């Protein structure tokens, strides 16, 4: 599944080319206009009471999560706009909603007349920051929930306000939207924590803590504030169920050389979990972190021994600190450690991808039968069937994101998610794109196959084959240790570019192990941060070039690959050379391949891949001759 | 010719991987040790008089030129070390010379016992900055000629000195080495300026001035200080002869919305040039710039209308400014304009490369005859012959850099330059690498061919073909407008990497038009600055992957290519798609090609290129049947 922004920030809507694709959302849904008049009136009354002239409502939660829980959908609540990216700003007389090109149409449909739409990226349209700065001129107060904005963003806005003779930015500890929403706001989830056994995690949390303490020492820290939810889940080998598709739980952690504190709604911490954490970890209420780090900073931190935060930490966490006592790390140590999977995780990731592949093979074989028998099924019906097949597999927990099941022109809507009421019937005569994945106890999967069960057009075959050639160029790449995913991006695009074609999303994102399907810090794409992190042995990343013909069809071919050392005949500069092992095990669509466009090396790769898919999955179909025959046909030599 | 650092700075020795290859220097020469005892004693006496405890001697001239004139070889004079990169630091009792891995052996041979060698990049070896900081502890004064260090470097050193409780950095307006060198220092060249006619320059200097004034307005400047010599030569359509191989002249320029001043030794400005510049340009003495910009800054600049400098400008030029009145531009506007050649320059670059190709074809054909007839010639003899053939061509001015003519293992010394006394005899049984170029009135050329006139080994053929495949992948690349040379680098290396091979230099550098053979800001390689500048139509860049087997042979295949718009079947996103036209016209070495390693598309490119080489150069050999026959054989279909 295509990554939007691994750490979405308010700033990302300024980079529409990078964030064209973010979390899947309901494009298929009938957009409805929400009347926001009463909500806005209430908000403005509150703004008056709190002495705020301009109020900013970001999209993100307090942990800069890519996916948010319904309780955190504040921007959606106040504006009525349901898209995944955007920022709302309200003044005494105006209200503006800024979003990017993906959402212009949707926002126009959903926003009522109280709202001005700021189409980010269009000429002469102010950024939301510029709009806010203009409204703040003459010394007005700009308010924002300090937990929902990063310290860097707050600093930048504060400086701009000062240079524009505006007022000041006020980091508030009350959220005015929550006050308006009141008892209509969904409840924060309360699911109990689950312990992830060592047979899946591979490393005791005590060892992880010890490793992180070495990092803290390396960075001359007195303590480390952890606010990213997947980092906390990974660190303690705990999982939760607070955000759909992401097995994480709302919490903060604060690690010092001698203490570890988990800040969490204590109702979620069962006796078993409490015993498991033992003396090594203190449990405190979720919000206690703010007072704790403030006191810690005053007493224990110094210019020589600072408190460490990562760039995703909120302004609320850092604003009580004296600047000399705080260091914002460029590299998040837990994120970096988490990206390199240990032996147990590698084994689990590979095994779960084989099981997931078996479920998909069963599904694509089933779909062929259904389409040939003229049963009428829509995009949601078939996605439900795929989920059913996944559920049959060992260690299945849930989906890792909403299945993108799209036929024909819906495939060209990159972040399409079918809805029962509005979705299309799957047709044999059209290209079918399915991007899906699951959470297993031993790994997270994510793959895309584009199929055609009838007679594809030459254009469809050409597009598919160009995408496949790019996919294989990445899969076959060999590169010296130290190389980043940034430099590999052109390999995926080169064949499309020769035809004047391209796709408006990245080529790959890191994948968690029974964690978020999108995780940092690595990626394959043109985002500069991808060039800052070398690909290392044991990392897992997606390889997913695509091509989208608006109004016609969408093509994407996605496998998860593992970074491995490659045995090369030489090792110039005494360097190791790395490459990928593909771990997703689902056949490519032979029906869509224009064989004359493949060279011998590409055919060899494809045949070897298909042989591996067959060998690893055939055992699942011992009692399913129909699927086995389908698999055999689809993995035949080309 | 491989680019080192386009703007060499003291800092570059900290990046040995980027600067492995810099200006050609005399590796072939017998290194001799210079007794520096007396020089150092004199310098230390002067340091005492000027109250300087630690004295820094950079390699660069006042214009951060890649090539320097002998008069500016101060670091070489004081240390005896003749390499192109390094920094000398002298205290009352110690002297240190810092250089990078290319020069460790040479420095050990050349430095006398007064000097400590700081091998930059080795573990536990301090950088020269660290060494200087250590020596400066306790409030000592660190002196440096303020014209030889950039403002950014000075700022960084000053801050480090402050944080380490060291003394302060003193930007001196007298150069202590010059005082020691005294009447033995070579004279600063006095060659008169030459006007480059419109038939070569394509655009009157008045128009260029008007364009630059638009940039000044865009950046809200009150004036622009120009200190790079090639920028000044380009701006005024003037050429000089102050630095070997580079048709530039020592000067500064200061451009305001209403005035243009050229600071130069007035002896170089002939009456003709004075008349040509007319009222549009005021001529003032070279050193008058310092007082002029100081006064200008005090009177005319303000926070709203600043003086603009580029990052290559020296500390001497900026240190009199109040920080609020100066802006250091990230993009040097003249460098950016110069990189995009106009129609006349494009025509000239293409035509001069054809003539240069004809000279090389004649040479490589001649060399075959010579080797077959067992005449004993060394690397310098044959390079002289090549120069002779180039001189026969129209508009020839001189070489664009010292010819790298290397046989066998010398080819693996990337910055090899043969010297008569020590160079090797060219042997038919060895790989011969020749990297050479010329200055023509209508263009600057630069190309490398690797030849074998006997029977190459399978390893030599494999290496050559891997390099050729990378070269062709760059030559054939198609990429959307806005792409940089940074992303293309992997195309050149991908085939070598699959074998675990690589080369330790960039893949391409910008090329001037009758100007410096290396010019910014574009390049193909892993240097981050290359990612900041998109390749634009009308730019010229080298395409020069290589492979070097130490002690055995060197392979490099270099063509200059022009960025052009490519007609693609589609234009996704309404974008233009760009690619390259190869303008160097010299056959590849068929004898070194392992044909079985080329695919059909590669063979097609090679055959089409060879057909073009033949068509464009055959006319030069109407009366030279031997060369014509050689050309025909070497450009035959494979």
Coordinates of C-alpha atoms in Angstrom, one line a residue, chain A residues 462 476 478-480 483 486-488 490-491 494 497-504 528 531 547-548 568-573 577 599 601, chain B residues 462 476 478-480 483 486-488 490-491 494 497-504 528 531 547-548 568-573 577 599 601:
Chain A
X462 CA 2.1 -2.1 -22.4
X476 CA 17.1 -7.2 -9.0
X478 CA 22.5 -4.6 -6.3
X479 CA 24.1 -1.6 -4.5
X480 CA 27.0 -1.0 -2.2
X483 CA 23.2 3.3 -0.4
X486 CA 16.4 7.5 -2.6
X487 CA 18.9 6.5 -5.3
X488 CA 16.9 3.4 -6.4
X490 CA 14.8 5.9 -10.9
X491 CA 15.2 2.2 -11.5
X494 CA 13.1 4.5 -16.1
X497 CA 9.9 7.8 -18.4
X498 CA 11.1 6.6 -21.8
X499 CA 7.5 6.6 -23.0
X500 CA 6.8 10.0 -21.2
X501 CA 4.9 8.2 -18.4
X502 CA 5.2 8.4 -14.7
X503 CA 3.3 7.9 -11.4
X504 CA 2.7 10.4 -8.7
X528 CA 15.0 13.9 0.6
X531 CA 18.5 9.8 1.2
X547 CA 0.8 3.7 -13.7
X548 CA -2.6 5.3 -13.7
X568 CA 29.0 -10.6 -5.9
X569 CA 32.0 -11.9 -7.8
X570 CA 34.1 -9.0 -6.5
X571 CA 33.9 -6.6 -3.6
X572 CA 35.4 -3.3 -4.7
X573 CA 36.6 -1.1 -1.9
X577 CA 27.0 -5.3 -1.7
X599 CA 14.6 -9.1 -22.1
X601 CA 17.4 -11.3 -17.7
Chain B
X462 CA 34.4 -7.4 -19.2
X476 CA 20.0 6.9 -23.3
X478 CA 14.9 9.9 -20.4
X479 CA 13.7 11.9 -17.4
X480 CA 11.0 14.4 -16.6
X483 CA 15.2 15.9 -12.6
X486 CA 22.1 13.3 -8.8
X487 CA 19.4 10.7 -9.6
X488 CA 21.1 9.6 -12.8
X490 CA 23.0 4.9 -10.4
X491 CA 22.3 4.4 -14.1
X494 CA 24.3 -0.4 -11.9
X497 CA 27.6 -2.9 -8.8
X498 CA 26.0 -6.2 -9.9
X499 CA 29.6 -7.6 -10.1
X500 CA 30.6 -5.9 -6.8
X501 CA 32.6 -3.2 -8.7
X502 CA 32.5 0.6 -8.6
X503 CA 34.6 3.7 -9.2
X504 CA 35.5 6.4 -6.7
X528 CA 24.1 16.5 -2.6
X531 CA 20.4 17.3 -6.4
X547 CA 36.7 1.3 -13.5
X548 CA 40.2 1.1 -12.1
X568 CA 8.1 10.8 -26.0
X569 CA 4.9 9.0 -27.2
X570 CA 3.1 10.5 -24.1
X571 CA 3.7 13.4 -21.8
X572 CA 2.3 12.4 -18.4
X573 CA 1.4 15.3 -16.1
X577 CA 10.7 14.8 -20.9
X599 CA 21.5 -6.3 -25.3
X601 CA 18.9 -1.8 -27.4

